[in-house]
Tab-separated table of C-alpha atoms and ligand atoms in Angstrom:
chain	number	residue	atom	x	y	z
X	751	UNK	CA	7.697	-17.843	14.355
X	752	UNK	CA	7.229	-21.454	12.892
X	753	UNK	CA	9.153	-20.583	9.084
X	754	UNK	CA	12.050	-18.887	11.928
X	755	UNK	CA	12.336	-22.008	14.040
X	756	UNK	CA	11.915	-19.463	16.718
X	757	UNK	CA	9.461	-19.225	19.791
X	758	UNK	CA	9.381	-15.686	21.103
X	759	UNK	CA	7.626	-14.202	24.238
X	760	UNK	CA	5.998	-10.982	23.759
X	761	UNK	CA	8.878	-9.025	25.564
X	762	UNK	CA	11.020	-10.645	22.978
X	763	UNK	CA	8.755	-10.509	20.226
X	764	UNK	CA	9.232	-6.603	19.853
X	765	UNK	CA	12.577	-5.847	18.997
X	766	UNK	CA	12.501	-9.089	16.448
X	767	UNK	CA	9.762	-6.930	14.882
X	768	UNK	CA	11.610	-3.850	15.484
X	769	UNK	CA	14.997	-5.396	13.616
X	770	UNK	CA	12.988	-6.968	10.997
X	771	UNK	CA	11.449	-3.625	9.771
X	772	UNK	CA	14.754	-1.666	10.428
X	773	UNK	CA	17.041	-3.984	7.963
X	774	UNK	CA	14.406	-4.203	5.191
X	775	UNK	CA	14.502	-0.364	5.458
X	776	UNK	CA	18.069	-0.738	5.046
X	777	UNK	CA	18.696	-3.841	2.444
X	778	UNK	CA	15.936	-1.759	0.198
X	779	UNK	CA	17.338	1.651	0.652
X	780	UNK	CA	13.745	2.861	1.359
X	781	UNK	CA	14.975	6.283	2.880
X	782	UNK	CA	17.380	7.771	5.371
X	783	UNK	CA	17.444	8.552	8.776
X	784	UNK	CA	17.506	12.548	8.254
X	785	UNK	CA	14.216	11.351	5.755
X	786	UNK	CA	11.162	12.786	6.179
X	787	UNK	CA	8.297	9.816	5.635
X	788	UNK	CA	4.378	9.758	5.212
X	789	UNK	CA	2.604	6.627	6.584
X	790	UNK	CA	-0.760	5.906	5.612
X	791	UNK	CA	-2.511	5.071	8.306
X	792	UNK	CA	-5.797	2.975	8.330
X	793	UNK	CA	-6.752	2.266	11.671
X	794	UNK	CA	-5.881	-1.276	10.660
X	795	UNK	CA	-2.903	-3.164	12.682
X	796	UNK	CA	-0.352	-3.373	9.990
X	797	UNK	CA	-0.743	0.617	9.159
X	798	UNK	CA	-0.548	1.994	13.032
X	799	UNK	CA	1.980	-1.122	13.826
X	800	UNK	CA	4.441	0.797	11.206
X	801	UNK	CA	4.137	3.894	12.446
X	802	UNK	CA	4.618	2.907	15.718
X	803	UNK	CA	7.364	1.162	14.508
X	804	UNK	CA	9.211	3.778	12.666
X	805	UNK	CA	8.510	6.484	15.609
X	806	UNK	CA	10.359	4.470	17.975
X	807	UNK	CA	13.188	3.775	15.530
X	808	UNK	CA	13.404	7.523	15.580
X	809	UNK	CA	12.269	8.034	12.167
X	810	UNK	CA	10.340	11.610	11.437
X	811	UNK	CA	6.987	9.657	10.373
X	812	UNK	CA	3.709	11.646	9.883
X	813	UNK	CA	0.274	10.039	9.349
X	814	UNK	CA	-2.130	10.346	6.773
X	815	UNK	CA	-5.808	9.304	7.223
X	816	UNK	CA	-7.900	9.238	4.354
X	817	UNK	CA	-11.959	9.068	5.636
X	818	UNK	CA	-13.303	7.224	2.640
X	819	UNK	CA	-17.163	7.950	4.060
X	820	UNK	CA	-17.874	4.232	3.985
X	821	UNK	CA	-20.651	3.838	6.192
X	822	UNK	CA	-20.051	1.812	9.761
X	823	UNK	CA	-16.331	1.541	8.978
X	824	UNK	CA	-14.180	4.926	7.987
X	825	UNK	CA	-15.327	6.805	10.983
X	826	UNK	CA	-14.355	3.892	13.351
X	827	UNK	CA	-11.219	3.631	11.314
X	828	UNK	CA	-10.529	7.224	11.743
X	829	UNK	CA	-11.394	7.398	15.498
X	830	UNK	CA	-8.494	4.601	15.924
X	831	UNK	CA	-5.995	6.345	13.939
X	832	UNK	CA	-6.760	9.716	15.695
X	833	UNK	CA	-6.366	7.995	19.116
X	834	UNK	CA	-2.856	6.516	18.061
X	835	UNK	CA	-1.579	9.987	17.273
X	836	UNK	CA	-3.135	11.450	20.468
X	837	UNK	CA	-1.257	8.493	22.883
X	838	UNK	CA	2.011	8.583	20.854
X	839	UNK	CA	4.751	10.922	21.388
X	840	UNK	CA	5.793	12.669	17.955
X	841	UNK	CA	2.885	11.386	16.144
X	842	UNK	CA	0.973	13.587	13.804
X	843	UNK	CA	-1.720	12.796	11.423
X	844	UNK	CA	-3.178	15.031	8.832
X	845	UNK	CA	-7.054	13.705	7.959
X	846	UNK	CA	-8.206	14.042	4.115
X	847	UNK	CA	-11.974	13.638	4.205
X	848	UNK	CA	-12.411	12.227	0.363
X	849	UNK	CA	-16.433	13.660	0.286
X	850	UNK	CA	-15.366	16.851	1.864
X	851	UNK	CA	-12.277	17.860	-0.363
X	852	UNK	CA	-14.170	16.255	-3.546
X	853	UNK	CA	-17.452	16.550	-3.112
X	854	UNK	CA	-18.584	12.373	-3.169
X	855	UNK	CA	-17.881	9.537	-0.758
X	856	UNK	CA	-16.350	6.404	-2.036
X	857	UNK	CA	-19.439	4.414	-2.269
X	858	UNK	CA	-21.338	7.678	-4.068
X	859	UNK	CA	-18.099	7.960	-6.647
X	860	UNK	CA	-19.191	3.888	-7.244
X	861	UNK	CA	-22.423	4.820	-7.783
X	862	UNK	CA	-21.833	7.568	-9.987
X	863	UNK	CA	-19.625	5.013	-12.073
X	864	UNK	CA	-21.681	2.131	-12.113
X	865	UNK	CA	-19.572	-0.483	-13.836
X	866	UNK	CA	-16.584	-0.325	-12.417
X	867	UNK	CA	-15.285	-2.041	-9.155
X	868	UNK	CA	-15.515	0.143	-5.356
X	869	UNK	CA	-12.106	-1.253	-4.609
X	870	UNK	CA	-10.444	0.051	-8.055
X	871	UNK	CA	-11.730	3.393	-7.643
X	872	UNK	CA	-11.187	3.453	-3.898
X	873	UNK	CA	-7.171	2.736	-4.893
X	874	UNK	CA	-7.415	5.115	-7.277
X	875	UNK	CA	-8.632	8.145	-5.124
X	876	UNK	CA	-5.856	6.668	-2.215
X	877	UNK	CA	-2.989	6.782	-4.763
X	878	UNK	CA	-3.500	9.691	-5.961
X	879	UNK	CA	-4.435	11.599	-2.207
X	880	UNK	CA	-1.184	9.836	-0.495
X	881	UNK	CA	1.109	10.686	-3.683
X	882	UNK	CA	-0.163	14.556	-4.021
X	883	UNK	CA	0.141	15.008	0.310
X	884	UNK	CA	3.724	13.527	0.240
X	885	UNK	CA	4.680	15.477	-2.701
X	886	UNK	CA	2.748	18.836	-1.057
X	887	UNK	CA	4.775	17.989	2.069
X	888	UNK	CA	8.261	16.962	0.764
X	889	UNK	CA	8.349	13.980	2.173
X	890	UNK	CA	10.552	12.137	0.912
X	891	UNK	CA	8.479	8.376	0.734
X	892	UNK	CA	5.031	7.506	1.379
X	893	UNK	CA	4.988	4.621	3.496
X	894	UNK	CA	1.828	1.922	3.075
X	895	UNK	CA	1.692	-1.119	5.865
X	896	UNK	CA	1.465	-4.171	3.256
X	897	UNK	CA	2.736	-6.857	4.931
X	898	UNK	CA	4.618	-10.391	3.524
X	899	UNK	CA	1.145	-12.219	3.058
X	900	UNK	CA	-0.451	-8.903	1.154
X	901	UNK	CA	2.866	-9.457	-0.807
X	902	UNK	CA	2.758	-13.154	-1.629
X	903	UNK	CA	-1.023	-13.265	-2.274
X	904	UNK	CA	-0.356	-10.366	-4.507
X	905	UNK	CA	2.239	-11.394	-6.263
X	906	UNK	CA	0.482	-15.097	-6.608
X	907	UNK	CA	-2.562	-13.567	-8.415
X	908	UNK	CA	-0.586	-11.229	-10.364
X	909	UNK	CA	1.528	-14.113	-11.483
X	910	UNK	CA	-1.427	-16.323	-12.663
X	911	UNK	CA	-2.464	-13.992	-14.783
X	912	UNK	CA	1.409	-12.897	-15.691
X	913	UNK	CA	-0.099	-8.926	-15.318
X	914	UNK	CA	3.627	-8.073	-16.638
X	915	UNK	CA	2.307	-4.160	-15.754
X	916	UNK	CA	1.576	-4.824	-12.327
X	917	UNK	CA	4.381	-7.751	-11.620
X	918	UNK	CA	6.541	-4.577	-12.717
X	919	UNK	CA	5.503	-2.256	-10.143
X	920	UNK	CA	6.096	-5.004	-6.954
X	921	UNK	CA	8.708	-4.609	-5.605
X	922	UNK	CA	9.710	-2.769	-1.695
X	923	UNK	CA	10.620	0.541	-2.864
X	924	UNK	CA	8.874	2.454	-5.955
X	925	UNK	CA	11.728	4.902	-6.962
X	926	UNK	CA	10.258	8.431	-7.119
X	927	UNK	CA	9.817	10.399	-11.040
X	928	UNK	CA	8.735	13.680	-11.454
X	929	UNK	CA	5.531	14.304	-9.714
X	930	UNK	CA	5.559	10.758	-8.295
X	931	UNK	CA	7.252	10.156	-4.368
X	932	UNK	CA	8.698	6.899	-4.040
X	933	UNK	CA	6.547	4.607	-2.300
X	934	UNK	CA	8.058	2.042	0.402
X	935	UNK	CA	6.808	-1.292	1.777
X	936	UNK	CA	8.766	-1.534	5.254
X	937	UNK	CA	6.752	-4.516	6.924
X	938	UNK	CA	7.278	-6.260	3.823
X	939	UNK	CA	9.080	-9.161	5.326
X	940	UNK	CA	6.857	-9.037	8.072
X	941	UNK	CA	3.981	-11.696	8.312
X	942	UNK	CA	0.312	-10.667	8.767
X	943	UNK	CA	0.390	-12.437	12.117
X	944	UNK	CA	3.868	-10.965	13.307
X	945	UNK	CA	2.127	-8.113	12.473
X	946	UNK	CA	-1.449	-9.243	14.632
X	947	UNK	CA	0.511	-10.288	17.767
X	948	UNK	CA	3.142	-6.872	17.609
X	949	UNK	CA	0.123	-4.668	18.173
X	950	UNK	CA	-1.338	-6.848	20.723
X	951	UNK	CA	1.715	-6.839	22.847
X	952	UNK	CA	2.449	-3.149	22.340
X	953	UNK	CA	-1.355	-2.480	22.859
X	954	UNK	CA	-2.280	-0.601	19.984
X	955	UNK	CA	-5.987	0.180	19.718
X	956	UNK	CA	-6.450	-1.138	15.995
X	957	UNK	CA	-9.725	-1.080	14.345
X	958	UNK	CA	-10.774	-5.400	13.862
X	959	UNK	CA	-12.811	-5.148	11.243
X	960	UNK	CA	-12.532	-4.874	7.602
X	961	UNK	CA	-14.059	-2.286	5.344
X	962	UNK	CA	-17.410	-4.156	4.019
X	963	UNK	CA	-15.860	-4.092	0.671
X	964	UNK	CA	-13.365	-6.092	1.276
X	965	UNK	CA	-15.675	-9.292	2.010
X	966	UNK	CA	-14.947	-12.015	-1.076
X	967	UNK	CA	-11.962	-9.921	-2.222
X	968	UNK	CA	-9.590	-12.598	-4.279
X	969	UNK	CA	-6.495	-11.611	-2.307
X	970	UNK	CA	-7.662	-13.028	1.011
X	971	UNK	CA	-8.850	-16.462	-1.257
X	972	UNK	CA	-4.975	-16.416	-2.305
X	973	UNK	CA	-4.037	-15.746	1.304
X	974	UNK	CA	-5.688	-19.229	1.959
X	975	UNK	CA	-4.013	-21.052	-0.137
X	976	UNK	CA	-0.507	-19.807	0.274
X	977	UNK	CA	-1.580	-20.428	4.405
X	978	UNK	CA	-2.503	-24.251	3.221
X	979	UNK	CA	0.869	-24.393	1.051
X	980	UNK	CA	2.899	-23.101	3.912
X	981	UNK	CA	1.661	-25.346	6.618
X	982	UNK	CA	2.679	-28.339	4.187
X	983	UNK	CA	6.326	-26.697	3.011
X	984	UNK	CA	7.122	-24.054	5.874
X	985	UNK	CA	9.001	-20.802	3.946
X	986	UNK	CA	7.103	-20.871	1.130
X	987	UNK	CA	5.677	-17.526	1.129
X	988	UNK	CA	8.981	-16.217	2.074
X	989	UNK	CA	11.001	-18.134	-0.358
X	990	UNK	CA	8.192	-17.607	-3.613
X	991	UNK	CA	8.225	-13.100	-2.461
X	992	UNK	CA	11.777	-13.312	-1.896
X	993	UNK	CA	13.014	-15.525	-5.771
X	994	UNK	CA	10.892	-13.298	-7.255
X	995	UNK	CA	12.264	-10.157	-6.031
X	996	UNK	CA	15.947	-11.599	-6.574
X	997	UNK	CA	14.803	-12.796	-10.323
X	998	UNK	CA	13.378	-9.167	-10.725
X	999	UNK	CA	16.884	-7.552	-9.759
X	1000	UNK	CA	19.661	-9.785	-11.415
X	1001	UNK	CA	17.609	-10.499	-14.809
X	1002	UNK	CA	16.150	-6.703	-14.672
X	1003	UNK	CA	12.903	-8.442	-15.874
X	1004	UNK	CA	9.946	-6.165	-17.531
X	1005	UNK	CA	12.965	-3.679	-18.694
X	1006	UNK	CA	11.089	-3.438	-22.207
X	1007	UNK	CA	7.532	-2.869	-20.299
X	1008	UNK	CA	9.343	-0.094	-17.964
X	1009	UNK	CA	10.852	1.354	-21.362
X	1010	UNK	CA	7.380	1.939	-22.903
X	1011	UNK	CA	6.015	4.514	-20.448
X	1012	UNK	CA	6.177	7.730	-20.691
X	1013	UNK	CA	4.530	10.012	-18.403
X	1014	UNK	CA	2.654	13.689	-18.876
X	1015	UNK	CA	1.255	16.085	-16.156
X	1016	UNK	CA	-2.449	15.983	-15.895
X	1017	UNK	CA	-4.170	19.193	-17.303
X	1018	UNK	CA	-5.757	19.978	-14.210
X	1019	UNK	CA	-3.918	18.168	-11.272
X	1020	UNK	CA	-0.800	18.460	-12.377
X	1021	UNK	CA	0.181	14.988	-11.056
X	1022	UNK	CA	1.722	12.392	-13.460
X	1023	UNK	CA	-0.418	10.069	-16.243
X	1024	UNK	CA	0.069	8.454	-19.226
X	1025	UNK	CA	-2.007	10.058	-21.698
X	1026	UNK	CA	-2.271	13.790	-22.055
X	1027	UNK	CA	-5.179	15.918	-20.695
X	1028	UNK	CA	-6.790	14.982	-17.251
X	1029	UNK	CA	-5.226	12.180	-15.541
X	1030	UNK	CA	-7.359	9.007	-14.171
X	1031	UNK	CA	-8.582	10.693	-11.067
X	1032	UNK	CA	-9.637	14.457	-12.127
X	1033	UNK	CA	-11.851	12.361	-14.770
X	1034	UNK	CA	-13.692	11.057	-11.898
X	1035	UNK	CA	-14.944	14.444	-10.790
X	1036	UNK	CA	-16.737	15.431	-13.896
X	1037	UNK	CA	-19.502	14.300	-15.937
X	1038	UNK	CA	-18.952	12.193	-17.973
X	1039	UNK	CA	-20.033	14.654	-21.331
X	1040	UNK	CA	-18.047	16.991	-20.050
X	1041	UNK	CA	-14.813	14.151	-19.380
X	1042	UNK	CA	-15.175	13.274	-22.937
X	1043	UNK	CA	-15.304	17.304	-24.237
X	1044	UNK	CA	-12.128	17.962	-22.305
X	1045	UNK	CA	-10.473	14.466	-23.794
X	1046	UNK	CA	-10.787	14.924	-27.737
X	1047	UNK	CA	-9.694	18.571	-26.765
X	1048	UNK	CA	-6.766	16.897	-25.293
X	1049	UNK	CA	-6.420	13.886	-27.658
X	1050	UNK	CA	-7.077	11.274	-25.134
X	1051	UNK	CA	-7.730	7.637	-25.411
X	1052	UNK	CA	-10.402	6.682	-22.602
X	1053	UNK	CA	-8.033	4.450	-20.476
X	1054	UNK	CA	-7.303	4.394	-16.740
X	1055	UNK	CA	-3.626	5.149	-16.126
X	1056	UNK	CA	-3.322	4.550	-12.443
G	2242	LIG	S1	-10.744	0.395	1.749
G	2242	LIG	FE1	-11.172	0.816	-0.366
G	2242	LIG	FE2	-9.970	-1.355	0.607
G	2242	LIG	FE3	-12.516	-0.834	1.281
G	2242	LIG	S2	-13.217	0.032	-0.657
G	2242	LIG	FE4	-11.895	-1.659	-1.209
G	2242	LIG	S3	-9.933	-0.663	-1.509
G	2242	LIG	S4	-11.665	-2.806	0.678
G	2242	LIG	S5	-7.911	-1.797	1.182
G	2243	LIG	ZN1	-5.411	15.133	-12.465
């Protein structure tokens, strides 16, 4: 723990991790202990690290797996998830199988829209499975496993481009609205390889690799540079995630962008969006004649919303 001036053995290592995860839970007021929580669950270290992490903190955390059908990855993914729950006392994991509910894999919904990114519509199918489970299942907060580097690298490419929108949205906690749980970041002052070593001392079967999409993605070419700025100013990622969220706070920063959105129920979902008629998501699922019929019978602009 270089930026901590600390050296930690692995029996040591645990309840730093353990503390770390248990006062950002706190300091953010991401949910109670009587809370019931969703974590989705990858396969990946950082997701099955948090569940872990909130079982043993006594926490009443249920998994979600969402099997994407990407070929040589989201079966392995799911196999590692699966196994977690089986091994761990109190864990249990509901599976959403994303060509079996809807009818396309992720990389046939890509195909189907050529033109727009795999990873966009991939978000878009996980936001709006993990938001209409945890709402379905009263929890009270979904639960994602982005760590302090996801943050920072985030946060640096979102800040280049000053994306007010999504500099708006980043932040630990996502307060619930109507339709919408509140979403919660706890390993978010947690480092990637905090993270890494955590599940190798604890022994967690975590699947290594990445999903083939995510080869070239811009966030791990940010995570390279924040790695080259740290090593020359240690606390850099922590201090540049941690101004930001204190600027965000005590100057209430993109108040008028918050302001400006108002929200509708999808005509078919029921889940929130921006515009009326069928939100982002249900326009996936039909053609797209049939997408525009349904949106000038609805009034609605031809924007993603999300
Ligand atoms: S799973 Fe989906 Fe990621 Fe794969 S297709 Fe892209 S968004 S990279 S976190
Ligand atoms: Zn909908």
């Amino acid at each position: 723990m270089r930026h901590h001036r600390l050296s930690l053995c692995g029996e040591h290592l645990l309840p730093w991790v353990r503390a770390q995860v248990a006062r950002a839970i706190r300091k953010y007021r991401m949910f109670g202990p009587d809370e019931r929580v969703l974590v989705a669950v990858s396969g990946g270290k950082d997701s099955l690290t948090l569940w872990d992490i909130l079982l043993d903190l006594g926490y009443q955390a249920d998994g979600l797996y969402i099997n994407l059908g990407i070929d040589g990855y989201s079966d392995a993914s799911q196999a590692k998830a699966e196994a977690f729950a089986v091994g761990k006392p109190g864990a249990r994991l509901r599976v959403v199988d994303v060509r079996g509910e809807y009818g396309a894999s992720i990389p046939e919904l890509a195909r189907a829209h050529r033109g727009r990114k795999t990873c966009s519509l991939c978000g878009l199918v996980k936001r709006h499975i993990m938001n209409q489970a945890a709402c379905e299942g009263g929890y009270a907060a979904i639960a994602t496993g982005h760590n302090l580097d996801d943050e920072v690298a985030v946060l640096m490419q979102n800040t280049l481009r000053w994306s007010v929108g999504y500099l708006r949205r980043q932040a630990p906690v996502l307060p619930p609205e109507p339709g919408l749980a509140r979403k919660v970041k706890p390993l978010c002052r947690v480092r990637e390889r905090e993270s890494a070593a955590f599940a190798l001392v604890r022994g967690i079967d975590y699947i290594y690799d990445e999903c083939p999409h995510a080869a070239g993605a811009t966030t791990l070419f940010y995570k390279d540079i924040l790695n080259q700025l740290e090593n020359r100013s240690r606390g850099t990622k922590e201090m540049f995630y941690l101004n930001f969220l204190q600027a965000r706070e005590q100057y209430d920063l993109f108040r008028a962008e918050r302001e400006q959105v108002a929200l509708h129920p999808c005509a078919h979902c029921g889940q929130p969006t921006t515009t009326p008629g069928l939100c982002a998501f249900c326009r996936l699922w039909v053609p797209p004649e049939q997408a525009d019929d349904l949106a000038s019978a609805c009034g609605q602009a031809d924007e993603d919303d999300e």
